mmCIF file of the C-alpha atoms, coordinates in Angstrom:
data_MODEL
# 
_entry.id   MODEL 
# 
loop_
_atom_site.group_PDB 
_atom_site.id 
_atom_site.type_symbol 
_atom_site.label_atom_id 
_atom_site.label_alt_id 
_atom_site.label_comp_id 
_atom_site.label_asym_id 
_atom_site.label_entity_id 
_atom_site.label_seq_id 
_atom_site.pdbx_PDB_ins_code 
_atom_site.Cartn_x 
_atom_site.Cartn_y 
_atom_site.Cartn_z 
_atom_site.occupancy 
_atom_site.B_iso_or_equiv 
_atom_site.pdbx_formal_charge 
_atom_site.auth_seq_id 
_atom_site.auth_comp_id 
_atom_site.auth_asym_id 
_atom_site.auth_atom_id 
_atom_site.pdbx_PDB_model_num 
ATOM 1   C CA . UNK A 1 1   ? -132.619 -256.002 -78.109 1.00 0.00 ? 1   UNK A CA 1 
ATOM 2   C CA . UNK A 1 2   ? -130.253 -253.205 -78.536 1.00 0.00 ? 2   UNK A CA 1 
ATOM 3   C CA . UNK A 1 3   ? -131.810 -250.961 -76.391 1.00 0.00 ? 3   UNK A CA 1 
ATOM 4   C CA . UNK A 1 4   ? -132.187 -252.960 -73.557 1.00 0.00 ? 4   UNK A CA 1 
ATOM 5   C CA . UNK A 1 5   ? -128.502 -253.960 -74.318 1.00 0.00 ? 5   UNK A CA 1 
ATOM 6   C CA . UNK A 1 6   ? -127.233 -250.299 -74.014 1.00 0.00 ? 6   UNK A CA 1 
ATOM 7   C CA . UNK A 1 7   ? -129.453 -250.312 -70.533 1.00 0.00 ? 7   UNK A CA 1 
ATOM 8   C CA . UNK A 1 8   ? -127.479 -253.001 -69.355 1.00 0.00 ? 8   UNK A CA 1 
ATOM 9   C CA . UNK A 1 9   ? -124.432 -251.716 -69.927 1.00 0.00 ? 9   UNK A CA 1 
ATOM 10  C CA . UNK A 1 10  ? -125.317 -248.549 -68.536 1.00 0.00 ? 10  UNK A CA 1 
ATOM 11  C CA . UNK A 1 11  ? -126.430 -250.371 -65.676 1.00 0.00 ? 11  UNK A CA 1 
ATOM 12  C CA . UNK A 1 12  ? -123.358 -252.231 -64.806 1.00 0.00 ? 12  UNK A CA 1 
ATOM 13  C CA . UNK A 1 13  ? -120.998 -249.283 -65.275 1.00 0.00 ? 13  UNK A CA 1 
ATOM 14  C CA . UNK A 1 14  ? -123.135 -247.106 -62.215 1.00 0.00 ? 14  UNK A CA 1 
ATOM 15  C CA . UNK A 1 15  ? -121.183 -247.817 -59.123 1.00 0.00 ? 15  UNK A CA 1 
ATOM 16  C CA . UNK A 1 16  ? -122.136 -247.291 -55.725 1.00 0.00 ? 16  UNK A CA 1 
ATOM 17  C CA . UNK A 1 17  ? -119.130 -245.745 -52.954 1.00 0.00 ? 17  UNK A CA 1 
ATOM 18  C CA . UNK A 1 18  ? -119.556 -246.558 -48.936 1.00 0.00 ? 18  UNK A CA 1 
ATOM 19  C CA . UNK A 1 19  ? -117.402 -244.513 -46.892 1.00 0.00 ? 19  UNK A CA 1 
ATOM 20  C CA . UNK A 1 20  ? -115.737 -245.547 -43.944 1.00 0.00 ? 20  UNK A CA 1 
ATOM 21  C CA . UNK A 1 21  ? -114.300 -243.498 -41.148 1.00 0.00 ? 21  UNK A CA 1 
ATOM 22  C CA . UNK A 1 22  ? -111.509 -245.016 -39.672 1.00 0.00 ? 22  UNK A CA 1 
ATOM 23  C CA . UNK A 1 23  ? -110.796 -245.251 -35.869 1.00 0.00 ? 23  UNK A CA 1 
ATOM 24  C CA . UNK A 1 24  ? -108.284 -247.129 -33.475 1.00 0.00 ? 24  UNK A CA 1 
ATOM 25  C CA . UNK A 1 25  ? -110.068 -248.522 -30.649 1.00 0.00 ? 25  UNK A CA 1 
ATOM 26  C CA . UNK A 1 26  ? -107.846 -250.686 -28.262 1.00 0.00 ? 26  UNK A CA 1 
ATOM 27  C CA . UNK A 1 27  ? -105.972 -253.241 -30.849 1.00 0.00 ? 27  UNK A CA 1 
ATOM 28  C CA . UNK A 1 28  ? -108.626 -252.921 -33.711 1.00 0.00 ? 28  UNK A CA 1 
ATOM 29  C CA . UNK A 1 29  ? -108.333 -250.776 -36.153 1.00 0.00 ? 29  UNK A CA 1 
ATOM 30  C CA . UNK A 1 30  ? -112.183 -249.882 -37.608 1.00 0.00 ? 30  UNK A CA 1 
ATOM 31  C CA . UNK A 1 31  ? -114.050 -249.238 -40.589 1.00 0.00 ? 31  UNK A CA 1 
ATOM 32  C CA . UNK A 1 32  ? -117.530 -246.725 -39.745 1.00 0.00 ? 32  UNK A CA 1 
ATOM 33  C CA . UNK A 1 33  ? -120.164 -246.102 -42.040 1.00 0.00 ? 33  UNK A CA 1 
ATOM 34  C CA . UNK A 1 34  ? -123.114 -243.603 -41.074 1.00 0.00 ? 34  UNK A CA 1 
ATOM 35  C CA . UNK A 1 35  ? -126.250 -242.622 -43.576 1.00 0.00 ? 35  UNK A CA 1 
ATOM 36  C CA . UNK A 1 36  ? -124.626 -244.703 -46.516 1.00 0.00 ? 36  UNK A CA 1 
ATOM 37  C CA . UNK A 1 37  ? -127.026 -245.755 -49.330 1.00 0.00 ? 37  UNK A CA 1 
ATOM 38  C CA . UNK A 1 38  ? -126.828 -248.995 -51.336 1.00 0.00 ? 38  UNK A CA 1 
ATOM 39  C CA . UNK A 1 39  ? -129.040 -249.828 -54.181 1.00 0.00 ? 39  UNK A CA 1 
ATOM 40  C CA . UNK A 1 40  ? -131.263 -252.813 -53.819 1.00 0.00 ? 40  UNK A CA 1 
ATOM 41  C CA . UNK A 1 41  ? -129.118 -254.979 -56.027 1.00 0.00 ? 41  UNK A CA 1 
ATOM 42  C CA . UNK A 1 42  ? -127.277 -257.735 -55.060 1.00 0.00 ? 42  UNK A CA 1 
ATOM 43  C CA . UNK A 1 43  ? -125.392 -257.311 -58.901 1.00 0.00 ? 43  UNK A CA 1 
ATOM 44  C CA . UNK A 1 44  ? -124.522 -253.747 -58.321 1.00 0.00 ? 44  UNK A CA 1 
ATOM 45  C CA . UNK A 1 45  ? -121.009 -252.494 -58.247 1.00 0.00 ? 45  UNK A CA 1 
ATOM 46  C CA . UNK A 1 46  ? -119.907 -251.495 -54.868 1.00 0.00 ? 46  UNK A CA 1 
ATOM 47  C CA . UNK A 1 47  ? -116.985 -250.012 -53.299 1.00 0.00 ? 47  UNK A CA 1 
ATOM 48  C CA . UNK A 1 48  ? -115.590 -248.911 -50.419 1.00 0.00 ? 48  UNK A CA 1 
ATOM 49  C CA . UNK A 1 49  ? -113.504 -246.404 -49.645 1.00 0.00 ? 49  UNK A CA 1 
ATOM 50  C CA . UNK A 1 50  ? -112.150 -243.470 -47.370 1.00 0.00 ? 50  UNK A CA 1 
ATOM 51  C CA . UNK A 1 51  ? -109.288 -241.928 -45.482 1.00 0.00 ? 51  UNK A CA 1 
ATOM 52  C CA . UNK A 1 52  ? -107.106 -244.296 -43.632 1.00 0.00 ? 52  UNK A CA 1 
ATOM 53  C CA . UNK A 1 53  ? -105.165 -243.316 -41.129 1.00 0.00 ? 53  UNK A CA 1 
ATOM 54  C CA . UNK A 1 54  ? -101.308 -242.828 -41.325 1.00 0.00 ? 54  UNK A CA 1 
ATOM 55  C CA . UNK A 1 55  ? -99.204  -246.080 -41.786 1.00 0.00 ? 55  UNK A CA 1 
ATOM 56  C CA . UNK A 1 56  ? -102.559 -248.243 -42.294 1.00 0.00 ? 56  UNK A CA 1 
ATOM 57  C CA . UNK A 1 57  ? -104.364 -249.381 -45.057 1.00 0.00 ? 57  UNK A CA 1 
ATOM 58  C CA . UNK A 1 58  ? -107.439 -251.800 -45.569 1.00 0.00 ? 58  UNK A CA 1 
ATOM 59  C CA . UNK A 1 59  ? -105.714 -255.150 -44.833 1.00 0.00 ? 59  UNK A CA 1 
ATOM 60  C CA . UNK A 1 60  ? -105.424 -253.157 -41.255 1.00 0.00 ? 60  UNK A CA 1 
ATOM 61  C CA . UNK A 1 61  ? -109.554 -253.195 -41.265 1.00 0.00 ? 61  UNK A CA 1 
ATOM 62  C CA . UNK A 1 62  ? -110.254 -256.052 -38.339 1.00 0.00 ? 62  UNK A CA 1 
ATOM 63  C CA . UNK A 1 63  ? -113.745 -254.521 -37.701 1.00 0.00 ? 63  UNK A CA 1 
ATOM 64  C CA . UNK A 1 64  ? -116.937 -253.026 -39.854 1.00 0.00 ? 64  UNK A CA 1 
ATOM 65  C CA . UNK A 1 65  ? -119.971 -250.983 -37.912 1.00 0.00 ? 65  UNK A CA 1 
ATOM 66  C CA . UNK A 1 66  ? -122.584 -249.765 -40.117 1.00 0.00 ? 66  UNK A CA 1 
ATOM 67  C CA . UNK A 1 67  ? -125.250 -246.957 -38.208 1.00 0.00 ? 67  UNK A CA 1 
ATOM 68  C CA . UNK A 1 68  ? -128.063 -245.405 -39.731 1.00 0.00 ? 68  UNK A CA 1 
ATOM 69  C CA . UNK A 1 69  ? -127.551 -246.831 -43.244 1.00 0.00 ? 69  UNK A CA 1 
ATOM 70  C CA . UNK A 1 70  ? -129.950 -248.566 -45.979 1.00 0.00 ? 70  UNK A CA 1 
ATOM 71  C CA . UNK A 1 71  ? -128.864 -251.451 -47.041 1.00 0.00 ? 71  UNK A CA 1 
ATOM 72  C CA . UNK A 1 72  ? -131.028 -254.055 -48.122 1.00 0.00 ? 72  UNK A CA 1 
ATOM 73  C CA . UNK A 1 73  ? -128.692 -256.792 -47.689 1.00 0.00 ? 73  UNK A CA 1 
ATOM 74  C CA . UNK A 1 74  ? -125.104 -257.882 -46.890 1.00 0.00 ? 74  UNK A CA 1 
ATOM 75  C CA . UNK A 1 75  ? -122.781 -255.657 -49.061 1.00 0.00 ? 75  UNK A CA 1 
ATOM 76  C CA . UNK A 1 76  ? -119.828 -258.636 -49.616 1.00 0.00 ? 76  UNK A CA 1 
ATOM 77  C CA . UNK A 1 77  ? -117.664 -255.753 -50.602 1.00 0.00 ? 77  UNK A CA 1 
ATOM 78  C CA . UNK A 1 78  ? -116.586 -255.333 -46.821 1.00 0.00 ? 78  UNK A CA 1 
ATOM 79  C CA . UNK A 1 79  ? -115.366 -259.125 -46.720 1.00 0.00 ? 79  UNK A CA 1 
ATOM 80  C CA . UNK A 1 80  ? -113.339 -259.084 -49.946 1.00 0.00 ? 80  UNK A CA 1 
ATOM 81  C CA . UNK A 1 81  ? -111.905 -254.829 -49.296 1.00 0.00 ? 81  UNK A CA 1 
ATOM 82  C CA . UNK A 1 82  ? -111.355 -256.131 -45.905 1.00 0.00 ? 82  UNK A CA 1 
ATOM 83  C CA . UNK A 1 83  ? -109.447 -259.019 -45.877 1.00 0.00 ? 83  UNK A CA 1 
ATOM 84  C CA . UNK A 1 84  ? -108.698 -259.747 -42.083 1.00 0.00 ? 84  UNK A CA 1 
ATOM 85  C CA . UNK A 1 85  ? -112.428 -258.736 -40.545 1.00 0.00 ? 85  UNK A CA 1 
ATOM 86  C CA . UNK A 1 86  ? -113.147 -260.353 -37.254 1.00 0.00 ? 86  UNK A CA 1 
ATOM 87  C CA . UNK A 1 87  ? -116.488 -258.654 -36.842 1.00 0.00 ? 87  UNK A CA 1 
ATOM 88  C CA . UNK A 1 88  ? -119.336 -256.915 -38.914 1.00 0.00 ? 88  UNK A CA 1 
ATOM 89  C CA . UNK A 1 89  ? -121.786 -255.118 -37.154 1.00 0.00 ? 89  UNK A CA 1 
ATOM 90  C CA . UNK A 1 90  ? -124.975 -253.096 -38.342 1.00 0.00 ? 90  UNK A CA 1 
ATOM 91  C CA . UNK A 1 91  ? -127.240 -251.857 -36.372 1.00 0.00 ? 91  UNK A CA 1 
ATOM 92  C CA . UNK A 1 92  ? -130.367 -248.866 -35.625 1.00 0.00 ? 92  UNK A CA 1 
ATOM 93  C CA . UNK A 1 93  ? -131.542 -249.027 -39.483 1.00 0.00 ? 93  UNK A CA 1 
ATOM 94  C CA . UNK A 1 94  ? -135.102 -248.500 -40.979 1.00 0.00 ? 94  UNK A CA 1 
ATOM 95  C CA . UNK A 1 95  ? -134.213 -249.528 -44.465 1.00 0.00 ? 95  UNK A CA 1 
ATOM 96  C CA . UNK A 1 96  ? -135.593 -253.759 -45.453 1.00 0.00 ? 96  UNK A CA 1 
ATOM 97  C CA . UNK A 1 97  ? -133.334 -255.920 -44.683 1.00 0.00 ? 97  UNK A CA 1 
ATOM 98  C CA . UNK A 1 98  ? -132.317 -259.347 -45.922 1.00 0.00 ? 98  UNK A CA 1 
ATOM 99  C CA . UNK A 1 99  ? -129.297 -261.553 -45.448 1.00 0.00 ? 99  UNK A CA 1 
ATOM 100 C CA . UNK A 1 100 ? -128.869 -263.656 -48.938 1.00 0.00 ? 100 UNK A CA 1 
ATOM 101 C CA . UNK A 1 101 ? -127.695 -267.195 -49.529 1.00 0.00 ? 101 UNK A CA 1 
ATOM 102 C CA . UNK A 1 102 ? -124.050 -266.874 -49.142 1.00 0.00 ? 102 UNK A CA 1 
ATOM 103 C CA . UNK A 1 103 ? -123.732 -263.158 -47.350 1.00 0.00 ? 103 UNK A CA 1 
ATOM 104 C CA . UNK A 1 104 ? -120.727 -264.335 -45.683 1.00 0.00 ? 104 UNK A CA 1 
ATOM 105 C CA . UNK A 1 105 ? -119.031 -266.720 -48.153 1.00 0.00 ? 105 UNK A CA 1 
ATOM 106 C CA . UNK A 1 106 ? -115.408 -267.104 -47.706 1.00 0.00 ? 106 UNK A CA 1 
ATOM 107 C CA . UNK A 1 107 ? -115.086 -264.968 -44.430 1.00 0.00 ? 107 UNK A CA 1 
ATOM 108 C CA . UNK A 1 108 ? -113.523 -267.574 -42.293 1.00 0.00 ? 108 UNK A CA 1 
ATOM 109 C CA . UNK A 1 109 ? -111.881 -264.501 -39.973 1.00 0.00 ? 109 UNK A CA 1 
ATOM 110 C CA . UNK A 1 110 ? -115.315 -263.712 -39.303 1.00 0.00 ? 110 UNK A CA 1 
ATOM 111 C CA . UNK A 1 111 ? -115.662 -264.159 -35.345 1.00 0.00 ? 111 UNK A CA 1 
ATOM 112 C CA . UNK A 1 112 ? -118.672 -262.177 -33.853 1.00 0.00 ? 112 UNK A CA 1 
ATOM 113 C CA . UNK A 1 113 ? -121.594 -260.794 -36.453 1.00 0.00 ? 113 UNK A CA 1 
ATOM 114 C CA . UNK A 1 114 ? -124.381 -258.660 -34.792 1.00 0.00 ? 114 UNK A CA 1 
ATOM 115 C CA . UNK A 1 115 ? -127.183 -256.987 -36.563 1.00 0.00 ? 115 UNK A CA 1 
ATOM 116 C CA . UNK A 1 116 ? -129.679 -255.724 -34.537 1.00 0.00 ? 116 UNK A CA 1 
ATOM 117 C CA . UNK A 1 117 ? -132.371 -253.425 -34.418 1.00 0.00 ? 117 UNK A CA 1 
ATOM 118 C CA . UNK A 1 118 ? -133.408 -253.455 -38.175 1.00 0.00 ? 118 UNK A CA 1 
ATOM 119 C CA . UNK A 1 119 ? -136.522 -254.650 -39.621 1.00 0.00 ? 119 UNK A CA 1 
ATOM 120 C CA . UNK A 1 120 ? -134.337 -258.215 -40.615 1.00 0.00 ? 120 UNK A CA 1 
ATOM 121 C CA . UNK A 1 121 ? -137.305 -260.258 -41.651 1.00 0.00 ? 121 UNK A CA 1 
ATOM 122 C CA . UNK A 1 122 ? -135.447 -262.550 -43.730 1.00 0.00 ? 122 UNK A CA 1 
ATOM 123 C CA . UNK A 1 123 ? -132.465 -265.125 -43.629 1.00 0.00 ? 123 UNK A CA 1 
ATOM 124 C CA . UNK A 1 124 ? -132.439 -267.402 -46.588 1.00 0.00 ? 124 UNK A CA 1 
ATOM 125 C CA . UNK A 1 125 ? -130.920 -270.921 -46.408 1.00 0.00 ? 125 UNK A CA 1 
ATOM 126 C CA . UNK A 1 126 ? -126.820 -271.243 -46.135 1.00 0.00 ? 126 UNK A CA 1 
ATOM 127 C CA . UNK A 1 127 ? -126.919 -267.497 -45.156 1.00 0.00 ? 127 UNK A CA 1 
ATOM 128 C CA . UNK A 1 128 ? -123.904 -267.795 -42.638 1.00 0.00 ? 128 UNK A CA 1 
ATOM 129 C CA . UNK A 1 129 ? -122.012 -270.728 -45.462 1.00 0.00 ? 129 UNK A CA 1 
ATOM 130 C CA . UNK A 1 130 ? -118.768 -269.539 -45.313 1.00 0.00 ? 130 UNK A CA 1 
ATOM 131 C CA . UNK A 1 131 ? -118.225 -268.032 -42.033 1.00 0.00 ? 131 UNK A CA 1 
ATOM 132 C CA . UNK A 1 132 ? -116.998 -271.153 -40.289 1.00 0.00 ? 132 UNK A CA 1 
ATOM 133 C CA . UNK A 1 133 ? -114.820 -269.624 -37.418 1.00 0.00 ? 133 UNK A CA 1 
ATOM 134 C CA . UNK A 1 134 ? -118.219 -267.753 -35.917 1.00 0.00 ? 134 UNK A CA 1 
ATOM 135 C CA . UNK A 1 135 ? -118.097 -267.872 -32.735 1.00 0.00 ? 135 UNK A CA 1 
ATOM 136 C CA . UNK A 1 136 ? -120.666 -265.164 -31.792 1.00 0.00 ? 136 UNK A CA 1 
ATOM 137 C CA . UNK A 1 137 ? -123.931 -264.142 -33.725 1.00 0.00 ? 137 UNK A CA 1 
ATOM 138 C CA . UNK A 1 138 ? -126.421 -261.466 -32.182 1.00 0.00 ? 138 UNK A CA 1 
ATOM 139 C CA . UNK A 1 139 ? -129.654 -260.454 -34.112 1.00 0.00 ? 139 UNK A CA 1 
ATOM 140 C CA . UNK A 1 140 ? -131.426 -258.954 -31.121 1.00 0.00 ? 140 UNK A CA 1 
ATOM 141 C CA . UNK A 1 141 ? -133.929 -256.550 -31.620 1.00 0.00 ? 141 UNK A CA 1 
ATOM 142 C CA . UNK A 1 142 ? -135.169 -257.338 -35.701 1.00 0.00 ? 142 UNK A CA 1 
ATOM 143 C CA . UNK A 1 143 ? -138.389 -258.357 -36.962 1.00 0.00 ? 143 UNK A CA 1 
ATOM 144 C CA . UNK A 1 144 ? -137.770 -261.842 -37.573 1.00 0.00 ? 144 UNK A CA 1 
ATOM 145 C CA . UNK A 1 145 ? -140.462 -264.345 -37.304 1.00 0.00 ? 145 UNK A CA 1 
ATOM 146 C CA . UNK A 1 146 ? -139.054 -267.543 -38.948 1.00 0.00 ? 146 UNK A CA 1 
ATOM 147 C CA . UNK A 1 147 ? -135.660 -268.885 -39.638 1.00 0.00 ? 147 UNK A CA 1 
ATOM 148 C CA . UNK A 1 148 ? -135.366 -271.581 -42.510 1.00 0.00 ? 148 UNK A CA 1 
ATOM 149 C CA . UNK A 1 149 ? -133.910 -274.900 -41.485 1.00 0.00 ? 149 UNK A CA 1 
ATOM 150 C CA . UNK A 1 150 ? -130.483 -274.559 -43.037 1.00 0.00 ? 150 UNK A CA 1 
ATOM 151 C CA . UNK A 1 151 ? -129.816 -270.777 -42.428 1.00 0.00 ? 151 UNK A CA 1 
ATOM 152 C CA . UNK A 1 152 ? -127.298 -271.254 -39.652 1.00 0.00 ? 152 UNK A CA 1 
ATOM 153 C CA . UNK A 1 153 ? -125.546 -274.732 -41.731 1.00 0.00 ? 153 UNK A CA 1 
ATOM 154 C CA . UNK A 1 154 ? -121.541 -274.684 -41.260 1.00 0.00 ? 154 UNK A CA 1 
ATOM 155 C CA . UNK A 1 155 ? -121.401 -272.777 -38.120 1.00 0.00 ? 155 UNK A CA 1 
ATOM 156 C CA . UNK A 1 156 ? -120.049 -276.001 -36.142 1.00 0.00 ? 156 UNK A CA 1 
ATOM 157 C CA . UNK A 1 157 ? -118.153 -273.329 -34.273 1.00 0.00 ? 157 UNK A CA 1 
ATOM 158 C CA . UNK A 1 158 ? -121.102 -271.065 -32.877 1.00 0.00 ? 158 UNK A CA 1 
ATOM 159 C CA . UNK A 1 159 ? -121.129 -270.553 -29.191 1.00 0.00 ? 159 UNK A CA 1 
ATOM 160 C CA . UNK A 1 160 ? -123.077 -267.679 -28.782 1.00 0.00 ? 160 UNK A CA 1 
ATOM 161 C CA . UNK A 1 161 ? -126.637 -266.421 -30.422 1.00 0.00 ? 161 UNK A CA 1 
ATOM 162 C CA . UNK A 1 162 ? -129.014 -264.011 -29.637 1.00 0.00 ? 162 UNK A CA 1 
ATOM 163 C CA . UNK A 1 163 ? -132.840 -264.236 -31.091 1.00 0.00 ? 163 UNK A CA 1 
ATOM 164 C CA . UNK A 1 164 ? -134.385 -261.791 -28.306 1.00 0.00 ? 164 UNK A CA 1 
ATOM 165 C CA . UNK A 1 165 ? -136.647 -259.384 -29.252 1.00 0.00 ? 165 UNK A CA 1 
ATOM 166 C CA . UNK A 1 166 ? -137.766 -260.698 -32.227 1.00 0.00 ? 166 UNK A CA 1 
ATOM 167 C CA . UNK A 1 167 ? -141.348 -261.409 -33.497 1.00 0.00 ? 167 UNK A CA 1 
# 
């Protein structure tokens, strides 16, 4: 018991770092991660960081694009470092992908998602919860084959979605 006790702890005090790159493009002010590496643990610590650019700070952040990156699932610690998002994009990965129940809980800035060309195979249930100002949601290009009943639940606000090129 004390051994796997001291794991634990161990465990929970490894944390993970994503770092952005920040750009202004037009009005937004973006957040771009490139060959980043999460552990495939939902638990796991995460955190991002990186160099902001003069006279802004992360509550500037209205966009995330993630390139080239594993993973495994949604990594919440964009939506909660990132306060005012509008979009989240990730695309051209080769890492298994997953969107959990609740990826996007309490991201009601959230306007346009798009993840596409990954091998997204799964979407559980209530996947989008939380997200309720959606207005755009493009997962072109993935390996999905099914899509539970509820995934999409609380997105009375959708007006755009994109399923091509899927299995």
């Amino acid at each position: 018991f004390l051994v796997a006790l001291l794991v634990s702890l161990t465990r929970a005090q490894q944390t993970t770092q994503i770092v952005c790159s920040f750009t202004v493009s037009g009005g937004d002010y973006d957040c771009n991660v490139m060959f980043s590496v999460v552990p495939d643990d939902e638990n796991a610590l995460i955190l991002v960081t990186g160099q902001h650019q003069i006279n802004r700070d992360d509550n500037h952040v209205t966009r995330v694009f993630i390139n080239n990156s594993f993973h495994p699932f949604i990594v919440r610690a964009f939506f909660t470092t990132f306060p005012n998002l509008h979009t989240y994009g990730y695309a051209q990965s080769t890492s298994p992908f997953r969107i959990q129940h609740n990826a996007f809980l309490n991201t009601p800035g959230l306007r346009t998602i798009s993840i596409t060309g990954t091998p997204l195979a799964i979407i559980n249930n209530h996947a989008f919860q939380g997200a309720s100002n959606l207005e755009t949601l493009n997962l072109d290009s993935n390996q999905l084959t099914t899509i539970p009943q509820f995934a999409f639940g609380g997105l009375a606000g959708l007006l755009n979605i994109n399923l091509s090129g899927n299995n």
